[in-house]
Amino acid sequence: MARRNQHSKEELRAMAIEALADLVEREGVDNFSVRQIAGKLGYTPGMLYHLFVNLDDLILHLNAQTLDALNARIDQAAGHGDPMAVLKAMAFEYLRLAREHTALWQLVFSHRMANQAPVPDWYVDRTRHMFEQVEVQLKDWVPAADQRQRQVMARTLWGSVHGICLLHVENKLNVAGDVAPEAMLESLLDHYLSSCAREGEK
Amino acid sequence: MARRNQHSKEELRAMAIEALADLVEREGVDNFSVRQIAGKLGYTPGMLYHLFVNLDDLILHLNAQTLDALNARIDQAAGHGDPMAVLKAMAFEYLRLAREHTALWQLVFSHRMANQAPVPDWYVDRTRHMFEQVEVQLKDWVPAADQRQRQVMARTLWGSVHGICLLHVENKLNVAGDVAPEAMLESLLDHYLSSCAREGEK
DNA sequence: CACGGTATTGAACACCGTTCATTAATGTTG
DNA sequence: CAACATTAATGAACGGTGTTCAATACCGTG
Protein backbone atom coordinates (compact mmCIF):
# COMPACT_ATOMS: atom_id res chain seq x y z
CA MET A 1 0.00 0.00 0.00
CA ALA A 2 2.79 2.38 -0.68
CA ARG A 3 3.87 4.53 -3.57
CA ARG A 4 0.75 3.81 -5.52
CA ASN A 5 1.21 6.99 -7.46
CA GLN A 6 4.07 8.54 -9.29
CA HIS A 7 3.45 12.01 -7.95
CA SER A 8 6.28 13.96 -6.42
CA LYS A 9 5.84 15.45 -2.99
CA GLU A 10 5.54 18.87 -4.60
CA GLU A 11 2.87 17.66 -6.99
CA LEU A 12 0.94 16.11 -4.14
CA ARG A 13 1.12 19.34 -2.17
CA ALA A 14 -0.35 21.23 -5.11
CA MET A 15 -3.05 18.60 -5.54
CA ALA A 16 -4.00 18.81 -1.87
CA ILE A 17 -4.24 22.60 -2.02
CA GLU A 18 -6.40 22.32 -5.11
CA ALA A 19 -8.62 19.72 -3.47
CA LEU A 20 -9.14 21.98 -0.48
CA ALA A 21 -9.90 24.94 -2.76
CA ASP A 22 -12.50 22.86 -4.61
CA LEU A 23 -14.06 21.72 -1.39
CA VAL A 24 -14.20 25.20 0.10
CA GLU A 25 -15.68 26.76 -3.02
CA ARG A 26 -18.25 24.01 -3.35
CA GLU A 27 -19.28 23.51 0.26
CA GLY A 28 -18.42 26.73 2.03
CA VAL A 29 -15.70 28.06 4.35
CA ASP A 30 -16.31 25.72 7.24
CA ASN A 31 -17.39 22.56 5.56
CA PHE A 32 -14.29 20.57 4.88
CA SER A 33 -12.20 18.05 6.74
CA VAL A 34 -8.87 16.32 6.47
CA ARG A 35 -10.72 13.13 5.62
CA GLN A 36 -12.59 14.76 2.75
CA ILE A 37 -9.46 16.32 1.30
CA ALA A 38 -7.59 13.03 1.44
CA GLY A 39 -10.60 11.26 -0.02
CA LYS A 40 -10.63 13.56 -3.04
CA LEU A 41 -7.01 12.63 -3.70
CA GLY A 42 -7.59 8.93 -3.20
CA TYR A 43 -5.45 8.78 -0.10
CA THR A 44 -5.92 8.24 3.60
CA PRO A 45 -5.97 11.18 6.01
CA GLY A 46 -2.67 10.41 7.68
CA MET A 47 -0.82 10.81 4.41
CA LEU A 48 -1.50 14.56 4.35
CA TYR A 49 0.71 14.92 7.41
CA HIS A 50 3.71 14.00 5.30
CA LEU A 51 2.96 17.00 3.07
CA PHE A 52 1.92 19.64 5.62
CA VAL A 53 2.61 19.96 9.32
CA ASN A 54 -1.14 20.10 9.97
CA LEU A 55 -4.45 21.33 8.57
CA ASP A 56 -3.66 24.94 9.48
CA ASP A 57 -0.53 24.72 7.41
CA LEU A 58 -2.47 23.46 4.40
CA ILE A 59 -5.03 26.26 4.80
CA LEU A 60 -2.23 28.79 5.02
CA HIS A 61 -0.84 27.56 1.71
CA LEU A 62 -4.21 27.88 0.03
CA ASN A 63 -4.63 31.36 1.50
CA ALA A 64 -1.25 32.38 0.14
CA GLN A 65 -2.43 31.30 -3.29
CA THR A 66 -5.61 33.36 -2.91
CA LEU A 67 -3.60 36.38 -1.78
CA ASP A 68 -1.39 35.97 -4.84
CA ALA A 69 -4.46 36.13 -7.05
CA LEU A 70 -5.63 39.21 -5.16
CA ASN A 71 -2.26 40.91 -5.46
CA ALA A 72 -2.07 40.11 -9.17
CA ARG A 73 -5.38 41.88 -9.72
CA ILE A 74 -4.32 44.83 -7.60
CA ASP A 75 -1.01 45.17 -9.40
CA GLN A 76 -2.84 45.11 -12.69
CA ALA A 77 -5.18 47.84 -11.52
CA ALA A 78 -2.16 49.92 -10.52
CA GLY A 79 -1.18 50.16 -14.16
CA HIS A 80 -2.43 53.52 -15.34
CA GLY A 81 -4.62 56.48 -14.60
CA ASP A 82 -4.65 59.07 -11.86
CA PRO A 83 -4.41 57.82 -8.27
CA MET A 84 -8.13 58.24 -7.61
CA ALA A 85 -9.00 56.05 -10.60
CA VAL A 86 -6.34 53.49 -9.70
CA LEU A 87 -7.43 53.23 -6.07
CA LYS A 88 -11.03 52.82 -7.17
CA ALA A 89 -10.00 50.10 -9.58
CA MET A 90 -8.07 48.39 -6.78
CA ALA A 91 -11.02 48.53 -4.42
CA PHE A 92 -13.30 47.13 -7.10
CA GLU A 93 -10.89 44.28 -7.76
CA TYR A 94 -10.86 43.55 -4.05
CA LEU A 95 -14.62 43.41 -4.10
CA ARG A 96 -14.69 41.35 -7.27
CA LEU A 97 -12.59 38.57 -5.78
CA ALA A 98 -14.65 38.64 -2.61
CA ARG A 99 -17.73 38.20 -4.80
CA GLU A 100 -16.52 35.66 -7.31
CA HIS A 101 -14.61 33.49 -4.87
CA THR A 102 -16.42 34.30 -1.68
CA ALA A 103 -15.50 31.18 0.22
CA LEU A 104 -11.80 31.38 -0.64
CA TRP A 105 -11.81 35.05 0.28
CA GLN A 106 -13.54 34.32 3.56
CA LEU A 107 -11.02 31.60 4.35
CA VAL A 108 -8.19 34.12 4.05
CA PHE A 109 -9.71 36.54 6.51
CA SER A 110 -11.63 34.30 8.86
CA HIS A 111 -8.97 31.75 9.54
CA ARG A 112 -7.28 32.03 12.89
CA MET A 113 -4.20 30.05 13.79
CA ALA A 114 -5.38 27.26 16.09
CA ASN A 115 -2.29 27.10 18.21
CA GLN A 116 -0.73 30.49 18.70
CA ALA A 117 1.86 29.56 16.13
CA PRO A 118 3.20 32.73 14.55
CA VAL A 119 2.13 33.55 11.01
CA PRO A 120 5.10 32.75 8.75
CA ASP A 121 6.96 35.53 6.95
CA TRP A 122 6.09 34.33 3.46
CA TYR A 123 2.48 34.86 4.43
CA VAL A 124 2.84 38.28 6.06
CA ASP A 125 4.74 39.51 2.99
CA ARG A 126 1.71 38.89 0.84
CA THR A 127 -0.58 40.94 3.04
CA ARG A 128 1.91 43.77 3.29
CA HIS A 129 2.08 44.01 -0.48
CA MET A 130 -1.45 45.36 -0.68
CA PHE A 131 -0.87 48.20 1.75
CA GLU A 132 2.29 49.16 -0.08
CA GLN A 133 0.48 49.47 -3.39
CA VAL A 134 -2.04 51.78 -1.78
CA GLU A 135 0.73 53.88 -0.26
CA VAL A 136 2.38 54.25 -3.65
CA GLN A 137 -0.80 55.75 -5.07
CA LEU A 138 -1.18 58.07 -2.09
CA LYS A 139 2.31 59.38 -2.72
CA ASP A 140 1.00 60.78 -5.99
CA TRP A 141 -2.34 61.85 -4.59
CA VAL A 142 -1.13 63.76 -1.54
CA PRO A 143 2.51 64.66 -2.22
CA ALA A 144 2.54 67.08 0.69
CA ALA A 145 1.89 64.34 3.24
CA ASP A 146 4.86 62.70 4.92
CA GLN A 147 5.38 58.95 5.06
CA ARG A 148 3.75 58.62 8.44
CA GLN A 149 0.61 60.38 7.29
CA ARG A 150 0.43 58.22 4.18
CA GLN A 151 0.77 55.14 6.33
CA VAL A 152 -2.24 56.20 8.37
CA MET A 153 -4.22 57.01 5.24
CA ALA A 154 -3.40 53.75 3.51
CA ARG A 155 -4.44 51.69 6.51
CA THR A 156 -7.52 53.74 7.12
CA LEU A 157 -8.58 53.47 3.50
CA TRP A 158 -7.87 49.80 3.09
CA GLY A 159 -9.32 48.84 6.43
CA SER A 160 -12.46 50.62 5.32
CA VAL A 161 -12.55 48.93 1.94
CA HIS A 162 -12.10 45.62 3.68
CA GLY A 163 -14.92 46.31 6.13
CA ILE A 164 -17.33 47.19 3.34
CA CYS A 165 -16.49 44.09 1.33
CA LEU A 166 -16.70 41.93 4.43
CA LEU A 167 -20.11 43.13 5.49
CA HIS A 168 -21.34 42.59 1.94
CA VAL A 169 -19.97 39.10 1.63
CA GLU A 170 -21.29 38.03 5.02
CA ASN A 171 -24.72 39.38 4.21
CA LYS A 172 -24.67 41.64 7.24
CA LEU A 173 -25.99 44.58 5.24
CA ASN A 174 -29.47 43.49 4.29
CA VAL A 175 -31.04 45.22 7.25
CA ALA A 176 -33.61 47.67 5.97
CA GLY A 177 -32.94 48.07 2.28
CA ASP A 178 -29.71 46.87 0.78
CA VAL A 179 -27.12 49.16 -0.71
CA ALA A 180 -24.84 48.00 -3.51
CA PRO A 181 -21.28 47.65 -2.21
CA GLU A 182 -20.03 49.41 -5.34
CA ALA A 183 -21.91 52.54 -4.30
CA MET A 184 -20.35 52.32 -0.87
CA LEU A 185 -16.80 51.94 -2.18
CA GLU A 186 -17.41 54.83 -4.56
CA SER A 187 -18.72 56.99 -1.74
CA LEU A 188 -15.81 56.11 0.52
CA LEU A 189 -13.09 56.80 -2.02
CA ASP A 190 -14.65 59.94 -3.44
CA HIS A 191 -15.13 61.59 -0.11
CA TYR A 192 -12.15 60.34 1.83
CA LEU A 193 -9.63 60.97 -0.92
CA SER A 194 -10.97 64.34 -1.97
CA SER A 195 -10.81 65.60 1.59
CA CYS A 196 -7.28 64.27 2.00
CA ALA A 197 -6.23 66.08 -1.15
CA ARG A 198 -7.82 69.33 -0.02
CA GLU A 199 -5.96 69.19 3.26
CA GLY A 200 -2.73 68.51 1.45
CA GLU A 201 -3.17 71.68 -0.63
CA LYS A 202 -3.63 74.14 2.15
CA MET B 1 -30.54 12.49 38.77
CA ALA B 2 -33.24 14.92 37.97
CA ARG B 3 -34.25 18.31 39.26
CA ARG B 4 -31.16 18.64 41.36
CA ASN B 5 -31.46 22.37 41.32
CA GLN B 6 -34.24 24.80 41.92
CA HIS B 7 -33.44 27.00 38.95
CA SER B 8 -36.16 27.97 36.56
CA LYS B 9 -35.65 27.37 32.86
CA GLU B 10 -35.12 31.09 32.37
CA GLU B 11 -32.53 31.20 35.12
CA LEU B 12 -30.72 28.26 33.62
CA ARG B 13 -30.70 29.91 30.21
CA ALA B 14 -29.09 33.03 31.71
CA MET B 15 -26.57 30.89 33.56
CA ALA B 16 -25.64 29.03 30.38
CA ILE B 17 -25.16 32.28 28.47
CA GLU B 18 -22.99 33.60 31.28
CA ALA B 19 -20.96 30.39 31.37
CA LEU B 20 -20.32 30.66 27.65
CA ALA B 21 -19.36 34.33 27.99
CA ASP B 22 -16.88 33.45 30.73
CA LEU B 23 -15.41 30.66 28.69
CA VAL B 24 -15.06 32.78 25.56
CA GLU B 25 -13.47 35.69 27.39
CA ARG B 26 -11.10 33.42 29.22
CA GLU B 27 -10.11 30.99 26.49
CA GLY B 28 -10.79 32.77 23.21
CA VAL B 29 -13.42 32.77 20.49
CA ASP B 30 -12.98 29.22 19.34
CA ASN B 31 -12.07 27.43 22.49
CA PHE B 32 -15.29 26.28 24.05
CA SER B 33 -17.53 23.28 23.80
CA VAL B 34 -20.96 22.14 24.87
CA ARG B 35 -19.33 19.84 27.38
CA GLN B 36 -17.33 22.66 28.96
CA ILE B 37 -20.35 24.93 29.22
CA ALA B 38 -22.44 22.20 30.82
CA GLY B 39 -19.54 21.33 33.11
CA LYS B 40 -19.35 24.91 34.41
CA LEU B 41 -23.01 24.67 35.34
CA GLY B 42 -22.65 21.26 36.94
CA TYR B 43 -24.84 19.59 34.34
CA THR B 44 -24.43 17.11 31.53
CA PRO B 45 -24.20 18.29 27.91
CA GLY B 46 -27.56 16.89 26.83
CA MET B 47 -29.36 19.11 29.31
CA LEU B 48 -28.46 22.25 27.37
CA TYR B 49 -30.62 21.04 24.51
CA HIS B 50 -33.70 21.58 26.65
CA LEU B 51 -32.73 25.24 26.99
CA PHE B 52 -31.55 26.02 23.47
CA VAL B 53 -32.24 24.32 20.17
CA ASN B 54 -28.49 23.86 19.67
CA LEU B 55 -25.11 25.48 20.28
CA ASP B 56 -25.67 28.05 17.53
CA ASP B 57 -28.79 29.18 19.33
CA LEU B 58 -26.90 29.64 22.57
CA ILE B 59 -24.19 31.62 20.80
CA LEU B 60 -26.84 33.78 19.17
CA HIS B 61 -28.27 34.62 22.58
CA LEU B 62 -24.87 35.60 23.92
CA ASN B 63 -24.25 37.71 20.82
CA ALA B 64 -27.56 39.48 21.32
CA GLN B 65 -26.42 40.35 24.81
CA THR B 66 -23.13 41.71 23.47
CA LEU B 67 -24.96 43.74 20.85
CA ASP B 68 -27.17 45.17 23.60
CA ALA B 69 -24.08 46.35 25.44
CA LEU B 70 -22.75 47.83 22.21
CA ASN B 71 -26.01 49.60 21.48
CA ALA B 72 -26.21 50.95 25.01
CA ARG B 73 -22.80 52.55 24.60
CA ILE B 74 -23.71 53.94 21.21
CA ASP B 75 -26.98 55.38 22.48
CA GLN B 76 -25.13 57.01 25.30
CA ALA B 77 -22.66 58.55 22.88
CA ALA B 78 -25.58 59.92 20.86
CA GLY B 79 -26.49 62.16 23.76
CA HIS B 80 -25.06 65.56 22.96
CA GLY B 81 -22.71 67.50 20.75
CA ASP B 82 -22.58 68.16 17.06
CA PRO B 83 -22.93 65.18 14.71
CA MET B 84 -19.23 64.98 14.00
CA ALA B 85 -18.42 64.71 17.71
CA VAL B 86 -21.22 62.23 18.30
CA LEU B 87 -20.19 59.99 15.42
CA LYS B 88 -16.62 60.05 16.62
CA ALA B 89 -17.75 59.13 20.11
CA MET B 90 -19.81 56.27 18.64
CA ALA B 91 -16.88 54.96 16.65
CA PHE B 92 -14.65 55.11 19.71
CA GLU B 93 -17.21 53.22 21.77
CA TYR B 94 -17.31 50.59 19.03
CA LEU B 95 -13.56 50.30 19.22
CA ARG B 96 -13.57 50.29 23.01
CA LEU B 97 -15.84 47.27 23.24
CA ALA B 98 -13.80 45.51 20.57
CA ARG B 99 -10.74 46.15 22.71
CA GLU B 100 -12.08 45.45 26.17
CA HIS B 101 -14.12 42.40 25.25
CA THR B 102 -12.29 41.27 22.18
CA ALA B 103 -13.42 37.66 22.26
CA LEU B 104 -17.08 38.49 22.78
CA TRP B 105 -16.89 41.07 20.02
CA GLN B 106 -15.22 38.58 17.70
CA LEU B 107 -17.89 36.02 18.44
CA VAL B 108 -20.58 38.44 17.27
CA PHE B 109 -18.94 39.06 13.93
CA SER B 110 -17.17 35.81 13.21
CA HIS B 111 -19.98 33.44 13.94
CA ARG B 112 -21.70 31.97 10.93
CA MET B 113 -24.88 29.99 11.18
CA ALA B 114 -23.91 26.36 10.77
CA ASN B 115 -27.03 25.23 9.03
CA GLN B 116 -28.38 27.93 6.75
CA ALA B 117 -31.00 28.65 9.37
CA PRO B 118 -32.14 32.24 8.94
CA VAL B 119 -30.97 34.78 11.50
CA PRO B 120 -33.97 35.47 13.76
CA ASP B 121 -35.65 38.88 13.73
CA TRP B 122 -34.82 39.69 17.33
CA TYR B 123 -31.19 39.43 16.31
CA VAL B 124 -31.38 41.45 13.11
CA ASP B 125 -33.17 44.22 14.99
CA ARG B 126 -30.17 44.71 17.18
CA THR B 127 -27.78 45.13 14.28
CA ARG B 128 -30.15 47.50 12.51
CA HIS B 129 -30.27 49.75 15.55
CA MET B 130 -26.66 50.78 15.07
CA PHE B 131 -27.11 51.87 11.47
CA GLU B 132 -30.19 53.83 12.43
CA GLN B 133 -28.34 55.80 15.08
CA VAL B 134 -25.70 56.71 12.52
CA GLU B 135 -28.37 57.81 10.06
CA VAL B 136 -29.96 60.04 12.68
CA GLN B 137 -26.69 61.90 13.10
CA LEU B 138 -26.24 62.21 9.36
CA LYS B 139 -29.65 63.84 9.10
CA ASP B 140 -28.20 66.72 11.09
CA TRP B 141 -24.84 66.66 9.40
CA VAL B 142 -25.99 66.66 5.77
CA PRO B 143 -29.57 68.00 5.81
CA ALA B 144 -29.55 68.42 2.05
CA ALA B 145 -29.08 64.70 1.42
CA ASP B 146 -32.14 62.55 0.86
CA GLN B 147 -32.86 59.38 2.78
CA ARG B 148 -31.28 57.17 0.16
CA GLN B 149 -28.04 59.09 0.22
CA ARG B 150 -27.94 59.00 3.99
CA GLN B 151 -28.46 55.24 3.87
CA VAL B 152 -25.44 54.87 1.62
CA MET B 153 -23.39 57.16 3.83
CA ALA B 154 -24.33 55.40 7.05
CA ARG B 155 -23.45 51.98 5.69
CA THR B 156 -20.26 53.23 4.10
CA LEU B 157 -19.18 54.92 7.27
CA TRP B 158 -20.07 52.09 9.62
CA GLY B 159 -18.72 49.39 7.35
CA SER B 160 -15.47 51.33 7.38
CA VAL B 161 -15.42 51.75 11.13
CA HIS B 162 -16.05 48.06 11.47
CA GLY B 163 -13.24 47.16 9.08
CA ILE B 164 -10.76 49.29 10.98
CA CYS B 165 -11.74 47.82 14.35
CA LEU B 166 -11.66 44.32 12.91
CA LEU B 167 -8.19 44.61 11.44
CA HIS B 168 -6.97 45.99 14.76
CA VAL B 169 -8.53 43.28 16.87
CA GLU B 170 -7.31 40.47 14.63
CA ASN B 171 -3.78 41.87 14.64
CA LYS B 172 -3.75 42.11 10.86
CA LEU B 173 -2.22 45.58 10.99
CA ASN B 174 1.22 44.97 12.40
CA VAL B 175 2.78 44.71 8.98
CA ALA B 176 5.45 47.37 8.73
CA GLY B 177 4.87 49.71 11.62
CA ASP B 178 1.62 49.72 13.50
CA VAL B 179 -0.81 52.59 13.46
CA ALA B 180 -3.12 53.28 16.40
CA PRO B 181 -6.71 52.48 15.46
CA GLU B 182 -7.81 55.72 17.10
CA ALA B 183 -5.80 57.67 14.56
CA MET B 184 -7.42 55.70 11.77
CA LEU B 185 -10.95 56.29 13.02
CA GLU B 186 -10.16 59.97 13.45
CA SER B 187 -8.79 60.18 9.93
CA LEU B 188 -11.77 58.36 8.48
CA LEU B 189 -14.41 60.44 10.18
CA ASP B 190 -12.66 63.78 9.69
CA HIS B 191 -12.15 63.32 5.99
CA TYR B 192 -15.22 61.37 5.00
CA LEU B 193 -17.66 63.53 6.92
CA SER B 194 -16.13 66.87 5.97
CA SER B 195 -16.29 65.98 2.31
CA CYS B 196 -19.89 64.82 2.64
CA ALA B 197 -20.80 68.12 4.28
CA ARG B 198 -19.09 70.12 1.56
CA GLU B 199 -20.99 68.31 -1.14
CA GLY B 200 -24.24 68.90 0.72
CA GLU B 201 -23.65 72.64 0.72
CA LYS B 202 -23.16 73.17 -2.95
C1' DC C 1 -47.91 6.50 50.17
C1' DA C 2 -48.35 5.88 45.43
C1' DC C 3 -48.60 7.93 41.07
C1' DG C 4 -47.78 11.00 37.04
C1' DG C 5 -45.04 14.24 35.04
C1' DT C 6 -40.69 16.08 34.05
C1' DA C 7 -35.92 17.46 34.64
C1' DT C 8 -31.78 15.25 33.95
C1' DT C 9 -28.88 11.67 32.71
C1' DG C 10 -25.56 8.82 30.26
C1' DA C 11 -24.69 6.10 26.61
C1' DA C 12 -24.50 6.06 21.88
C1' DC C 13 -23.69 8.01 17.06
C1' DA C 14 -21.12 9.89 13.54
C1' DC C 15 -17.94 12.90 12.96
C1' DC C 16 -13.33 15.63 13.85
C1' DG C 17 -7.64 16.44 13.72
C1' DT C 18 -3.61 14.02 14.76
C1' DT C 19 -0.10 10.31 15.74
C1' DC C 20 2.51 6.30 14.77
C1' DA C 21 3.77 1.46 14.43
C1' DT C 22 3.19 -1.46 10.62
C1' DT C 23 3.05 -2.66 5.88
C1' DA C 24 4.07 -2.78 1.03
C1' DA C 25 6.30 -1.08 -2.80
C1' DT C 26 10.41 0.75 -4.59
C1' DG C 27 15.61 1.67 -5.42
C1' DT C 28 20.15 -0.09 -4.36
C1' DT C 29 23.57 -3.23 -3.49
C1' DG C 30 26.16 -7.74 -3.49
C1' DC D 1 18.68 -12.42 -9.52
C1' DA D 2 18.18 -12.20 -4.52
C1' DA D 3 18.65 -9.65 -0.33
C1' DC D 4 18.42 -5.49 1.79
C1' DA D 5 17.47 -0.58 2.91
C1' DT D 6 14.51 3.12 2.10
C1' DT D 7 10.35 5.33 2.07
C1' DA D 8 5.34 6.12 0.73
C1' DA D 9 1.17 5.02 2.52
C1' DT D 10 -1.81 2.80 5.56
C1' DG D 11 -5.20 2.01 9.15
C1' DA D 12 -6.09 1.73 13.70
C1' DA D 13 -6.16 4.23 17.67
C1' DC D 14 -6.73 8.49 20.82
C1' DG D 15 -9.22 12.02 22.73
C1' DG D 16 -12.07 15.30 21.29
C1' DT D 17 -16.58 17.40 19.02
C1' DG D 18 -22.19 18.40 18.58
C1' DT D 19 -26.35 16.01 18.99
C1' DT D 20 -30.13 12.55 20.09
C1' DC D 21 -33.00 9.89 23.01
C1' DA D 22 -34.55 6.01 25.88
C1' DA D 23 -34.11 5.37 30.57
C1' DT D 24 -34.02 7.20 35.11
C1' DA D 25 -34.54 9.60 39.42
C1' DC D 26 -36.76 13.11 41.51
C1' DC D 27 -40.75 16.24 42.60
C1' DG D 28 -45.44 17.92 43.52
C1' DT D 29 -49.95 16.37 43.62
C1' DG D 30 -53.89 13.46 44.68
Coordinates of C-alpha atoms in Angstrom, one line a residue, chain B residues 22 31 56 66-67 79 96 106 115 117 121 128 132 149 162 166 178 195 199 202:
Chain B
D22 CA -16.9 33.5 30.7
N31 CA -12.1 27.4 22.5
D56 CA -25.7 28.0 17.5
T66 CA -23.1 41.7 23.5
L67 CA -25.0 43.7 20.8
G79 CA -26.5 62.2 23.8
R96 CA -13.6 50.3 23.0
Q106 CA -15.2 38.6 17.7
N115 CA -27.0 25.2 9.0
A117 CA -31.0 28.7 9.4
D121 CA -35.7 38.9 13.7
R128 CA -30.2 47.5 12.5
E132 CA -30.2 53.8 12.4
Q149 CA -28.0 59.1 0.2
H162 CA -16.1 48.1 11.5
L166 CA -11.7 44.3 12.9
D178 CA 1.6 49.7 13.5
S195 CA -16.3 66.0 2.3
E199 CA -21.0 68.3 -1.1
K202 CA -23.2 73.2 -3.0

